[in-house]
Short mmCIF file of C-alpha atoms in Angstrom, two decimals:
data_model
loop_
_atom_site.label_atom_id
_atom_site.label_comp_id
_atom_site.label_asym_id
_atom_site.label_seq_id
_atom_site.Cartn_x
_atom_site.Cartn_y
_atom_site.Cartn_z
CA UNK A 23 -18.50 4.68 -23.13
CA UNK A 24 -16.93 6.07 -26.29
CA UNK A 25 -18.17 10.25 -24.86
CA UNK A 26 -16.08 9.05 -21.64
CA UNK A 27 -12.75 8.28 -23.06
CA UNK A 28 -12.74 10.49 -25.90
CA UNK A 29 -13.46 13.58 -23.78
CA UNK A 30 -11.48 15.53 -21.70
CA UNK A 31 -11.77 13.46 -18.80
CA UNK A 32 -11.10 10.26 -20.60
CA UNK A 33 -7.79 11.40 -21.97
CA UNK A 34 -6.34 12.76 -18.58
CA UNK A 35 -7.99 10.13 -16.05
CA UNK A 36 -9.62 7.04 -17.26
CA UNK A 37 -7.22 6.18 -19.93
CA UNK A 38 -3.89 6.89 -18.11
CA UNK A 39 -5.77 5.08 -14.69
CA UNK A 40 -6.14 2.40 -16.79
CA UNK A 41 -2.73 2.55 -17.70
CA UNK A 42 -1.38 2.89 -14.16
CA UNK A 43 -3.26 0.05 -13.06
CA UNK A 44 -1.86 -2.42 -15.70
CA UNK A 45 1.34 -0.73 -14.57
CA UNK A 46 1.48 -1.30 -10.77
CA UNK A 47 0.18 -4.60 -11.53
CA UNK A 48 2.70 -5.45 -14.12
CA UNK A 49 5.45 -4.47 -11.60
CA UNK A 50 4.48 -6.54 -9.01
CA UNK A 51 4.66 -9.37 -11.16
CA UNK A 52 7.81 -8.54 -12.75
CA UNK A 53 8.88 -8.43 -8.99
CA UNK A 54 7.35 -11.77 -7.77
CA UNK A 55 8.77 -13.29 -11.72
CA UNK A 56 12.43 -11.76 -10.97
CA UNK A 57 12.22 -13.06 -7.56
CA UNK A 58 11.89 -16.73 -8.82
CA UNK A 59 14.40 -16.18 -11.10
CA UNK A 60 16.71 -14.69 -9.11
CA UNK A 61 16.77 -17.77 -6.52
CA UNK A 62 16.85 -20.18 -8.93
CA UNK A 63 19.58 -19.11 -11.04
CA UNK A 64 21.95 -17.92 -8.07
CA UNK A 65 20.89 -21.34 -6.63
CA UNK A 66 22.29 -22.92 -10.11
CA UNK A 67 25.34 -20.98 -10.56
CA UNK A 68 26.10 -22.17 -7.27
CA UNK A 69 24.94 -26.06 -8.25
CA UNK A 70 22.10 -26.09 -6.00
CA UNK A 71 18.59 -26.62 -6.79
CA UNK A 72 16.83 -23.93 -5.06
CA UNK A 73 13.08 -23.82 -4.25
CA UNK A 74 11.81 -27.04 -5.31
CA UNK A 75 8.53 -27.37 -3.23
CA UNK A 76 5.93 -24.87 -4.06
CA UNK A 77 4.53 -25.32 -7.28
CA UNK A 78 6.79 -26.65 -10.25
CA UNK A 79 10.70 -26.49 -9.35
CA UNK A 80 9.35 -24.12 -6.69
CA UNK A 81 7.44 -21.49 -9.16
CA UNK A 82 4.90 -20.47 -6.61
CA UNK A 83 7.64 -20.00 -3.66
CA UNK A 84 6.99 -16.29 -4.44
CA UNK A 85 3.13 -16.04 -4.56
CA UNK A 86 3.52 -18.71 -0.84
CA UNK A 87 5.99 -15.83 0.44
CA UNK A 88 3.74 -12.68 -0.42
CA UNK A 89 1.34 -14.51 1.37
CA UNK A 90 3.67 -14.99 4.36
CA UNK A 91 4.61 -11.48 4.58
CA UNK A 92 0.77 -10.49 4.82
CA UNK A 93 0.25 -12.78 7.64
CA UNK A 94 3.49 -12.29 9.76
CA UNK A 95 2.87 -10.31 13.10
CA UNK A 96 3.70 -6.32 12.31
CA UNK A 97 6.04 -5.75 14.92
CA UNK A 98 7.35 -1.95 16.03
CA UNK A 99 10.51 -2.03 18.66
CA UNK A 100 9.15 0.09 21.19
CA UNK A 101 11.95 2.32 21.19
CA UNK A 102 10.99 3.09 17.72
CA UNK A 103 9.59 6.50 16.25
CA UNK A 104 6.64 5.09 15.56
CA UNK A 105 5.32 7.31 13.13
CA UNK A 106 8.58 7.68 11.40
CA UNK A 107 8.86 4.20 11.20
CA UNK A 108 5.40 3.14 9.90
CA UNK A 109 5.95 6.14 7.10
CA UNK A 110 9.52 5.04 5.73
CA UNK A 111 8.76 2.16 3.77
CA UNK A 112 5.94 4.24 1.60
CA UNK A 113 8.33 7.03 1.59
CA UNK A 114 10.55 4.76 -0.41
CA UNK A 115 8.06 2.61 -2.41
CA UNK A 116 5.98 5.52 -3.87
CA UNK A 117 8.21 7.43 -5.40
CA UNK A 118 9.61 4.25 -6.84
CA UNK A 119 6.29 3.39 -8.41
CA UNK A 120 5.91 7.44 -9.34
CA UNK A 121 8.32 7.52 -11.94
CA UNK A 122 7.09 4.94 -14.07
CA UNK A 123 4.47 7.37 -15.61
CA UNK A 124 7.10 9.12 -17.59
CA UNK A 125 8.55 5.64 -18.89
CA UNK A 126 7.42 4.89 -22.57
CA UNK A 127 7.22 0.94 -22.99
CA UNK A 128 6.40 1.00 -26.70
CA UNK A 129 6.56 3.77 -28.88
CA UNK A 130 3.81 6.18 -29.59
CA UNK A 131 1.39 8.03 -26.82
CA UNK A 132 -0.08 4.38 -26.01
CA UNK A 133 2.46 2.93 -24.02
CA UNK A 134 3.38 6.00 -21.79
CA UNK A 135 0.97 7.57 -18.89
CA UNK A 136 2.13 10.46 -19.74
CA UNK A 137 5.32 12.44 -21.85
CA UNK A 138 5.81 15.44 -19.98
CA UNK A 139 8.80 17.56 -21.57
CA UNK A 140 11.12 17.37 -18.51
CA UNK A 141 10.37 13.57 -18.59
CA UNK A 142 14.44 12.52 -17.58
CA UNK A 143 14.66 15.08 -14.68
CA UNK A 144 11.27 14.13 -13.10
CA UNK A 145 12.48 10.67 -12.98
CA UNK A 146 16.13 11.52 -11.36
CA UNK A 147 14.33 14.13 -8.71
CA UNK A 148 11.56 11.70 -7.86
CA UNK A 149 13.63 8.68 -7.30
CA UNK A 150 15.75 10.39 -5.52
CA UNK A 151 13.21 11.20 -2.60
CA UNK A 152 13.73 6.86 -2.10
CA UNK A 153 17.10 7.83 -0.23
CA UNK A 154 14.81 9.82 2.56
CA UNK A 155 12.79 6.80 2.92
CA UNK A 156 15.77 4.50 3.98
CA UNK A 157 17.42 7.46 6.36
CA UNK A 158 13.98 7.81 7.65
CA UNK A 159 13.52 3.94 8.49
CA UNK A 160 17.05 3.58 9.33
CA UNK A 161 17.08 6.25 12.18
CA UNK A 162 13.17 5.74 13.28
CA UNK A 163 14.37 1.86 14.11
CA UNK A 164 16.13 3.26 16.79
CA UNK A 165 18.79 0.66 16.73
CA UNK A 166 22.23 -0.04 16.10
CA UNK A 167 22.54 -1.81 13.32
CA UNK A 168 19.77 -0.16 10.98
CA UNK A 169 21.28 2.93 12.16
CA UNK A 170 24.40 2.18 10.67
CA UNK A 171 23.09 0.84 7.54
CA UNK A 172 20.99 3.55 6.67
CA UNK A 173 24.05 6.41 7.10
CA UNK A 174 26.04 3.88 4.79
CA UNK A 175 23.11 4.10 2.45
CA UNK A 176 22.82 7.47 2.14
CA UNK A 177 26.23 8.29 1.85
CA UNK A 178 26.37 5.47 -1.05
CA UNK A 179 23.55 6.94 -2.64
CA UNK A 180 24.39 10.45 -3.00
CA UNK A 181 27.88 9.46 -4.03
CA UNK A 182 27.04 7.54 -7.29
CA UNK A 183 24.39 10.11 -7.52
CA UNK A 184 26.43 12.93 -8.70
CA UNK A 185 28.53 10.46 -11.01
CA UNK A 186 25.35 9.20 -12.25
CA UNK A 187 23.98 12.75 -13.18
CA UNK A 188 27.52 13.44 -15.13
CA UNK A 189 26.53 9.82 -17.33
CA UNK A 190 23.42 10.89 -18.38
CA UNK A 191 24.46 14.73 -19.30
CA UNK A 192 25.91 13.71 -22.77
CA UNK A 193 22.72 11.56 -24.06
CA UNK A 194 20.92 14.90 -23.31
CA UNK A 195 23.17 17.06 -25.29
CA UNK A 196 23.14 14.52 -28.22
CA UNK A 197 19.12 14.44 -27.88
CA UNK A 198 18.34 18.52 -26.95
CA UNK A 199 15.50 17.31 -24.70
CA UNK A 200 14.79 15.69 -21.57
CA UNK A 201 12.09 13.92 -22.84
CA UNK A 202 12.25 10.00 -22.74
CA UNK A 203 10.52 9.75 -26.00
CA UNK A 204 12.81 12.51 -27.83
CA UNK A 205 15.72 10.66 -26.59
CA UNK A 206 14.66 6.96 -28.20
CA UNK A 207 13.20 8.67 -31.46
CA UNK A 208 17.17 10.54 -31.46
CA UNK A 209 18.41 7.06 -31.67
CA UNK A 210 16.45 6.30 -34.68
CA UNK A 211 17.06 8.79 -36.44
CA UNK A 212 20.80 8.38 -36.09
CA UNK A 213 20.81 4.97 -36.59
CA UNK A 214 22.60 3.80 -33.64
CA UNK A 215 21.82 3.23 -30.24
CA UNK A 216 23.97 5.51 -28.06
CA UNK A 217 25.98 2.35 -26.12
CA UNK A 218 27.55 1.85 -29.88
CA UNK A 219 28.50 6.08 -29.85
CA UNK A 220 32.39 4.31 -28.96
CA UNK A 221 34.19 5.90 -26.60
CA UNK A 222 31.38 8.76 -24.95
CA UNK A 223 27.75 7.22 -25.18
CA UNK A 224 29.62 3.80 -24.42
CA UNK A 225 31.56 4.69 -20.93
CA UNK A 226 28.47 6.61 -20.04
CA UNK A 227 26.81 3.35 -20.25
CA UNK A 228 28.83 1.63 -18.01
CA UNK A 229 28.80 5.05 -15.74
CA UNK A 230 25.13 5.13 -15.71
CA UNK A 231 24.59 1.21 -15.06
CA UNK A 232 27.21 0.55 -12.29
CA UNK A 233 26.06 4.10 -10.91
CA UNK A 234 22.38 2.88 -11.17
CA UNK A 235 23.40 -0.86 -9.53
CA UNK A 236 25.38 1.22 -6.28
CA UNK A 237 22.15 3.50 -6.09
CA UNK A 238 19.72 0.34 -5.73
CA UNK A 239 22.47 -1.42 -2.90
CA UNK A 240 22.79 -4.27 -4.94
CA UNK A 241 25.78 -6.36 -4.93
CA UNK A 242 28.77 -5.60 -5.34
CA UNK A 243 27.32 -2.40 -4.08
CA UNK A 244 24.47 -3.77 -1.31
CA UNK A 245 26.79 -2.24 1.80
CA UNK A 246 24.03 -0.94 3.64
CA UNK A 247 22.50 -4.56 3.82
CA UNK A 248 25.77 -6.25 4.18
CA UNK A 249 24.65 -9.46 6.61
CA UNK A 250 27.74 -10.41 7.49
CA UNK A 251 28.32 -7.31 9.02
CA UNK A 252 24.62 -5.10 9.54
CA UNK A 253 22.08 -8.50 9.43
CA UNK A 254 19.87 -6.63 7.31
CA UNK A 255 20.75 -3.00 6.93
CA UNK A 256 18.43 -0.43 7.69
CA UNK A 257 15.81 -2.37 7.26
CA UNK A 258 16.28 -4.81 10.08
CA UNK A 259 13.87 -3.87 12.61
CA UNK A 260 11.00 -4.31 9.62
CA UNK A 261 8.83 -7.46 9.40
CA UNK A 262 5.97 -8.41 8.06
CA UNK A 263 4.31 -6.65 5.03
CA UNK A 264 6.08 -3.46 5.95
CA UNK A 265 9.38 -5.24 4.82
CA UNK A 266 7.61 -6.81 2.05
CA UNK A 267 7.34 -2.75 1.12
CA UNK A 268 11.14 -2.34 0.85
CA UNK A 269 12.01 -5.34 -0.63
CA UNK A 270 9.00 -3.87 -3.67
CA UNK A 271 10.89 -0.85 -3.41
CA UNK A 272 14.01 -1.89 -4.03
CA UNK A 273 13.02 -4.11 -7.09
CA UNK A 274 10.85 -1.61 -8.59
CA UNK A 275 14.28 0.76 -8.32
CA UNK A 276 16.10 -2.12 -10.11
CA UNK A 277 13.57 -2.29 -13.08
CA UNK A 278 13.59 1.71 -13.41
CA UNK A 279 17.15 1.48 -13.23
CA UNK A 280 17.04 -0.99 -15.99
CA UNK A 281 14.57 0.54 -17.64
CA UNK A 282 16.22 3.67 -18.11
CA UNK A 283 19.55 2.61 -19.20
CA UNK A 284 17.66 0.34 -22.19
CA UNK A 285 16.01 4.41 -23.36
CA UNK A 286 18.93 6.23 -23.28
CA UNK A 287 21.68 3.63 -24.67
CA UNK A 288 19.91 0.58 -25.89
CA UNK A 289 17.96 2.33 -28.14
CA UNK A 290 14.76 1.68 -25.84
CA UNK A 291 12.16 -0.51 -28.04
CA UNK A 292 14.04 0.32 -31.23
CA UNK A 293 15.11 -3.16 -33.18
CA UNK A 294 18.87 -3.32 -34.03
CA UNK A 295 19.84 -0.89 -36.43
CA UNK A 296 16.38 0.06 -36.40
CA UNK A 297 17.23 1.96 -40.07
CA UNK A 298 19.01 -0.84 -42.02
CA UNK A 299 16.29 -1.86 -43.85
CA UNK A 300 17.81 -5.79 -44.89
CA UNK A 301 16.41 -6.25 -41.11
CA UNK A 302 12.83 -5.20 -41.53
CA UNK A 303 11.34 -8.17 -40.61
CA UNK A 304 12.47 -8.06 -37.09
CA UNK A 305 9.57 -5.41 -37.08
CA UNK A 306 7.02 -8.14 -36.60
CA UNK A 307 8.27 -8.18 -33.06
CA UNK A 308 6.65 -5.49 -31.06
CA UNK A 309 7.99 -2.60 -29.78
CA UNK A 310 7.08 -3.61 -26.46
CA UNK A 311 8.97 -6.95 -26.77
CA UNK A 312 11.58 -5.53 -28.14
CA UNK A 313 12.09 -2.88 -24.70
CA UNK A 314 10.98 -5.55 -22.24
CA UNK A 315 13.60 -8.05 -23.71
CA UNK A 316 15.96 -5.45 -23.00
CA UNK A 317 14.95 -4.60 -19.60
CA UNK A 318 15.02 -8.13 -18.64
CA UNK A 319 18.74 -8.31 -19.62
CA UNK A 320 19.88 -5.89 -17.45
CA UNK A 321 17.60 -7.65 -14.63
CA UNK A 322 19.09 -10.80 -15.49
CA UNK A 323 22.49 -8.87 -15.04
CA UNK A 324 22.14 -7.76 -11.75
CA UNK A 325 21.26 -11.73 -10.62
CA UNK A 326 24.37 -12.23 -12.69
CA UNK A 327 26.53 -9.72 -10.87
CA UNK A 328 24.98 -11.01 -7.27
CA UNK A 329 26.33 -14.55 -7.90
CA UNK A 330 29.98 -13.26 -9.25
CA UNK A 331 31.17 -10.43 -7.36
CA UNK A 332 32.30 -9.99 -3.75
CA UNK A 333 31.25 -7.25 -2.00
CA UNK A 334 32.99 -4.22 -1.75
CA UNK A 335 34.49 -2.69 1.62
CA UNK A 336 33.09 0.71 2.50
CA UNK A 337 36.41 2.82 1.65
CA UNK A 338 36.99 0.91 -1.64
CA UNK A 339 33.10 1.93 -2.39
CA UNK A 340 33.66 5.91 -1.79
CA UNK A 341 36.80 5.89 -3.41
CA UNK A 342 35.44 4.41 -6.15
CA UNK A 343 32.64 6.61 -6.34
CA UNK A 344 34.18 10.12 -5.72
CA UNK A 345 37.85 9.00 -7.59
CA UNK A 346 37.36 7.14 -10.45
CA UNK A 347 33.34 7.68 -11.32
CA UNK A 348 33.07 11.44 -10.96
CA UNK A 349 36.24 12.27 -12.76
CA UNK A 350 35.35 10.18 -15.64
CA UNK A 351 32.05 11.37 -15.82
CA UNK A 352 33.61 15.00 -15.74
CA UNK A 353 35.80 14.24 -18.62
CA UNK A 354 33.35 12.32 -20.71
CA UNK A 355 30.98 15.29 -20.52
CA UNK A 356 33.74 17.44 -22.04
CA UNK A 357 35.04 14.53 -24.89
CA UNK A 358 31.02 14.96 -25.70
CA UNK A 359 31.06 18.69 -26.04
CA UNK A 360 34.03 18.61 -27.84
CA UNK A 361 32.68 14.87 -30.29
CA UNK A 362 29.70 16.90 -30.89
CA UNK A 363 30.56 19.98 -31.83
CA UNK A 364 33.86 18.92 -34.56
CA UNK A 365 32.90 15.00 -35.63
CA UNK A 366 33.74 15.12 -38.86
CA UNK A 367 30.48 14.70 -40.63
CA UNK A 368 27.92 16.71 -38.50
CA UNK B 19 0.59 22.46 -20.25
CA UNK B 20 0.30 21.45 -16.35
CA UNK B 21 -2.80 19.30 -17.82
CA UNK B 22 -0.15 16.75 -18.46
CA UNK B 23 0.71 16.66 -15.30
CA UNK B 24 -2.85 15.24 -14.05
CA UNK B 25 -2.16 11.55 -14.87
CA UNK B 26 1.55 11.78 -12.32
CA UNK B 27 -1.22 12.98 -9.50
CA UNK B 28 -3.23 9.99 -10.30
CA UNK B 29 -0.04 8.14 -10.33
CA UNK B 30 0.78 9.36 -6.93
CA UNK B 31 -2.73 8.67 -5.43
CA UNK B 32 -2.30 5.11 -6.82
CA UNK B 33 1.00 4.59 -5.44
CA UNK B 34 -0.11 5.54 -2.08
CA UNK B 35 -3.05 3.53 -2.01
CA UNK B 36 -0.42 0.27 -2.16
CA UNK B 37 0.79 0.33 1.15
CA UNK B 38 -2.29 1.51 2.84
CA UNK B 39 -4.31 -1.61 1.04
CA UNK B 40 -1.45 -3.73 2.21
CA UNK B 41 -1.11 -2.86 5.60
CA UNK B 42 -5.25 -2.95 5.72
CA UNK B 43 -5.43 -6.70 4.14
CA UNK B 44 -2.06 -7.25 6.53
CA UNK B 45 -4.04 -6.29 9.81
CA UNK B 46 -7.51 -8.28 8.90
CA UNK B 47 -5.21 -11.85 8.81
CA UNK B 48 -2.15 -11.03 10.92
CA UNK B 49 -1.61 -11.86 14.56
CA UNK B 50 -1.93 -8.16 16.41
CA UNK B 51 -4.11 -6.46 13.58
CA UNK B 52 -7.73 -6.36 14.07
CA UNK B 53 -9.07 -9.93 14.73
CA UNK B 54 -6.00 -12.13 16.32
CA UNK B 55 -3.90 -11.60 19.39
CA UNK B 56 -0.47 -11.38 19.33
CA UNK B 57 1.44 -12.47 21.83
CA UNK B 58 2.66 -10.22 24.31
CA UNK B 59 6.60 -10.27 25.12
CA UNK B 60 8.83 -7.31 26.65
CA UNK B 61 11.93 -9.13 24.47
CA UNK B 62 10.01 -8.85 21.37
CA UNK B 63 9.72 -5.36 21.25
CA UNK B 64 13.65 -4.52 21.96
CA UNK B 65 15.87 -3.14 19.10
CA UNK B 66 17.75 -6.23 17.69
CA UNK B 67 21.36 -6.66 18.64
CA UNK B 68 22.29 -10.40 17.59
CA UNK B 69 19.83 -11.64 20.55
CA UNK B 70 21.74 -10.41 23.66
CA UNK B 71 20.34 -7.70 25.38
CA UNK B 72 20.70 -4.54 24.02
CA UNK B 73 23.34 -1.92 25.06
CA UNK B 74 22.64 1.65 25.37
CA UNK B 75 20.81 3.63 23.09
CA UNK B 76 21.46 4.00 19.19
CA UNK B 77 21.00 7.66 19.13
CA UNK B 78 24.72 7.86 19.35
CA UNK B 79 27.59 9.85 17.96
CA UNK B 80 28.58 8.77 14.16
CA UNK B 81 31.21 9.37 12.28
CA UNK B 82 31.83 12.87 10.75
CA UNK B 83 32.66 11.66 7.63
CA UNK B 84 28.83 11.22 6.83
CA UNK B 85 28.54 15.19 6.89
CA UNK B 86 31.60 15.64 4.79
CA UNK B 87 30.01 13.01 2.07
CA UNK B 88 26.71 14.84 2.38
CA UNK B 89 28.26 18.66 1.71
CA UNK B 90 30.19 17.65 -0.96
CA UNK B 91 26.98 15.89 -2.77
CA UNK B 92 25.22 19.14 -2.34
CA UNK B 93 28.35 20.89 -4.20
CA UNK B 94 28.65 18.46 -7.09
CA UNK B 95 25.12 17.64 -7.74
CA UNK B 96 23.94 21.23 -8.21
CA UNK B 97 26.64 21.26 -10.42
CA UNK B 98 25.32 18.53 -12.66
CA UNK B 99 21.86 20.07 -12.21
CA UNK B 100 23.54 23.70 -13.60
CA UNK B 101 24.86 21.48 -16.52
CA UNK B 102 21.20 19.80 -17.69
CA UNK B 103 20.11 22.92 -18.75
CA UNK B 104 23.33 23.68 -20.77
CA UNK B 105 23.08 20.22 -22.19
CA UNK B 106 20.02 20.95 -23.83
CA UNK B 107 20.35 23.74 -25.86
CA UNK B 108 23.76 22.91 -26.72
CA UNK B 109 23.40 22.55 -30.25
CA UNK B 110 22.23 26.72 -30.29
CA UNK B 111 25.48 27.75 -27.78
CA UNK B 112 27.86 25.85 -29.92
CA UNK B 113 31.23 26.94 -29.40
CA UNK B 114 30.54 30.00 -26.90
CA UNK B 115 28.73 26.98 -25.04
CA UNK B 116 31.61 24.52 -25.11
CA UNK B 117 34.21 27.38 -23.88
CA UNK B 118 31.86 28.41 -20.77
CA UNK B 119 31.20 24.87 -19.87
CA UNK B 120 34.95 24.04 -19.97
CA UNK B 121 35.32 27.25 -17.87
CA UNK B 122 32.27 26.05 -15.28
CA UNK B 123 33.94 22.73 -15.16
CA UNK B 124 37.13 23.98 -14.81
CA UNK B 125 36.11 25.89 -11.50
CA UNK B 126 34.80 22.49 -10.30
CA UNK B 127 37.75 20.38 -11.18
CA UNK B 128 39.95 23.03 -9.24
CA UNK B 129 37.59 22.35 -6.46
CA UNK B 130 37.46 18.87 -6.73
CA UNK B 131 41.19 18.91 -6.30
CA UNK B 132 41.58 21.26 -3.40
CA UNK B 133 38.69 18.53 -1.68
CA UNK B 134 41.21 15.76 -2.76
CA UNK B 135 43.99 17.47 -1.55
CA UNK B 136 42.37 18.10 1.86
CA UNK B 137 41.74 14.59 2.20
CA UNK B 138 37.88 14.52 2.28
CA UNK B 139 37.84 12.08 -0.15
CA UNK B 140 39.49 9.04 1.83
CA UNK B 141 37.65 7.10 4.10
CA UNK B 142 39.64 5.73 6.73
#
């Protein structure tokens, strides 16, 4: 056992398999967990109950619905592309699960599948392929209404993509290094998380996480699933297990989302002030803790922003995106060249 | 190097092994997969249109605006992507960094306002 995972083999496949595993299966679960949560605290900011029936105030309502989803008849319109069809919703969900082996959970090598060096721009190129996946199942449906959704999709998507790419620029040029890693262990060393790094690292923050809520169509952003208007979006036509694939997709985009905005600005699983020393003893929680506790907030914020916002109209979306977003990410990359090159101090 | 790379291929093999599982376990216990029937109806295989029969096909004209949204991404986001690799040495370029950038950027704000101007940014 101990020639297999100290050798070469064991450092490049058994360990990081092992690690993928307890990755894919600690997704799911966050997944099935943030479903729960998510009906149950809409459903009480709303006074209402919510589930109530399966399991304890309705706990197992999402184990009873994966279940459902397995056993629901797979239906394909006939009109549909079939092979387009039956390949969207794994063109989305893998390269949502992809990404998560450049995503350190803890700090050293143990809690990453692997650092590779350009571990930032893997992540944005991967998860971009996701938008292919819902124009793909959108247009294979061969029907009006995921038709429509999926062009609003994609147009959504690239939009807040290009602002998103202009929020992330500045952590980089603090950090010299697209690794995910380098840019938490920058954080320590300063001090500060970036979010505190008042007024650049903060309004990149709030670039990057309203950028990263339009990208995963959640509210105020979910257009392309708007039911008043689409029923469900592109992904209409789905049933079954092969919508059970989106909805993964879609969550596992929300807890990359989330995951990356806690590295880059919230100091990833860095304590607070991780180098004043009077706080030490907020060491005994683990790093892990410390990143998942993060994550979760940001989960918990998206539930938070479902319940209070309305929903934008389409115009009011793209003019947001391509008239306030991208010109303020244009300017706060220059106030960063600028802050970084004459802050008194450096 | 690339040896770091192994563990995102095993990733990727993983991945895809989710859906096929899932759609394997789907068709042992669902209706239509390999052991149940499902029932056969010419209404349940139409596109859905709000349960009336559907009208036309949804291969149709869209509007143009779609296109417009789609060049300009390709514009501005190879932009950002020229900027990452700035961004990282930009500690080394220092102030002969900072001037080109503010040049680059300057090209693409003049372009950004000639695409304003033109009206390719409103919506309806």
């Amino acid at each position: 056992m101990e020639n297999i995972l100290s050798g070469w083999v064991g450092a490049l496949v058994v360990i990081p398999l092992i690690k993928i595993a307890i990755i894919v299966v600690g997704i799911t679960l966050i997944v099935l967990a943030m479903n729960w949560i998510e009906r149950k605290a809409i459903a009480h900011m709303q006074i209402r109950l919510g589930p109530m029936r399966v399991g304890w105030h309705g706990l197992l309502q999402p184990v009873a619905d994966a279940i459902k989803f397995l056993l629901k008849e797979d239906v394909i319109p006939e009109r549909a592309d079939r092979w387009v069809f039956i390949l969207a919703p794994a063109v989305a969900l893998i390269p949502a699960f992809i990404v998560y082996s450049v995503i350190p959970f803890g700090p050293g090598k143990t809690f990453i599948v692997t650092d590779i060096n350009i571990g930032i721009l893997f992540l944005i190129a991967v998860s971009s392929v996701g938008i292919l996946g819902i124009v793909l199942g959108g247009w294979a449906s061969n029907s009006k209404y995921p038709l429509l959704g999926a062009l609003r999709s994609s147009a959504q998507m690239i939009s807040y993509e290009v602002a998103m790419g202009f929020a992330i620029i500045p952590v980089l040029m603090a950090v010299q290094s697209l690794s995910l890693v380098r840019i938490v262990e920058a954080q320590k060393e300063l001090g500060w998380w970036f979010v505190f790094l008042a007024p650049v690292g903060t309004l990149s923050f709030f670039l990057y996480f309203f950028c990263g809520v339009a990208e995963t169509n959640r509210l105020p952003f979910d257009l392309p699933e708007a039911e008043t208007e689409l029923v469900a979006g592109f992904h209409t036509e789905y049933s079954g297990f092969r919508f059970s694939l989106w909805v993964l997709a879609e969550y596992a985009n929300m807890i990359t989302v989330s995951s990356l905005a806690t590295l880059m600005f919230w100091g990833g699983w860095l304590r607070p002030f991780p180098n004043v020393s009077a706080l030490s003893f907020l060491d005994v929680i683990p790093g892990l803790v410390w990143f998942l506790l993060k994550m979760s907030a940001f989960l918990f914020l998206y539930i938070w922003f479902r319940a209070t916002f309305p929903r934008f109209r389409f115009d009011q979306l793209m003019r947001l995106g391509w008239k306030v977003f991208l010109p303020l990410g244009i300017v706060n990359t220059m106030a960063a060249g600028v802050i970084l090159l004459y802050w008194p101090g450096k | 190097m690339p040896k770091e790379y192994i563990p995102i291929l095993l990733f990727l093999l993983v991945a895809i092994s989710v859906p096929v599982l899932g759609l394997l376990a789907g068709k042992v216990i669902r209706p239509g997969g390999f052991f149940f029937r499902a029932s056969r109806n010419p209404a349940k295989l139409t596109p859905y249109e709000c349960g009336v029969d559907t009208e036309g096909n949804a291969r149709d004209r869209y509007g143009v605006r779609f296109y417009i949204i789609s060049i300009l991404f390709v514009v501005f986001d190879v932009e950002t992507v020229f900027l990452f690799p700035w961004a990282i040495i930009y500690n080394k370029l220092a102030l002969f960094g900072l001037i080109e950038m503010l040049i680059f950027l300057g090209f693409l704000i003049i372009g950004y306002i000639y695409v304003w101007q033109k009206g390719a940014l409103e919506w309806v």
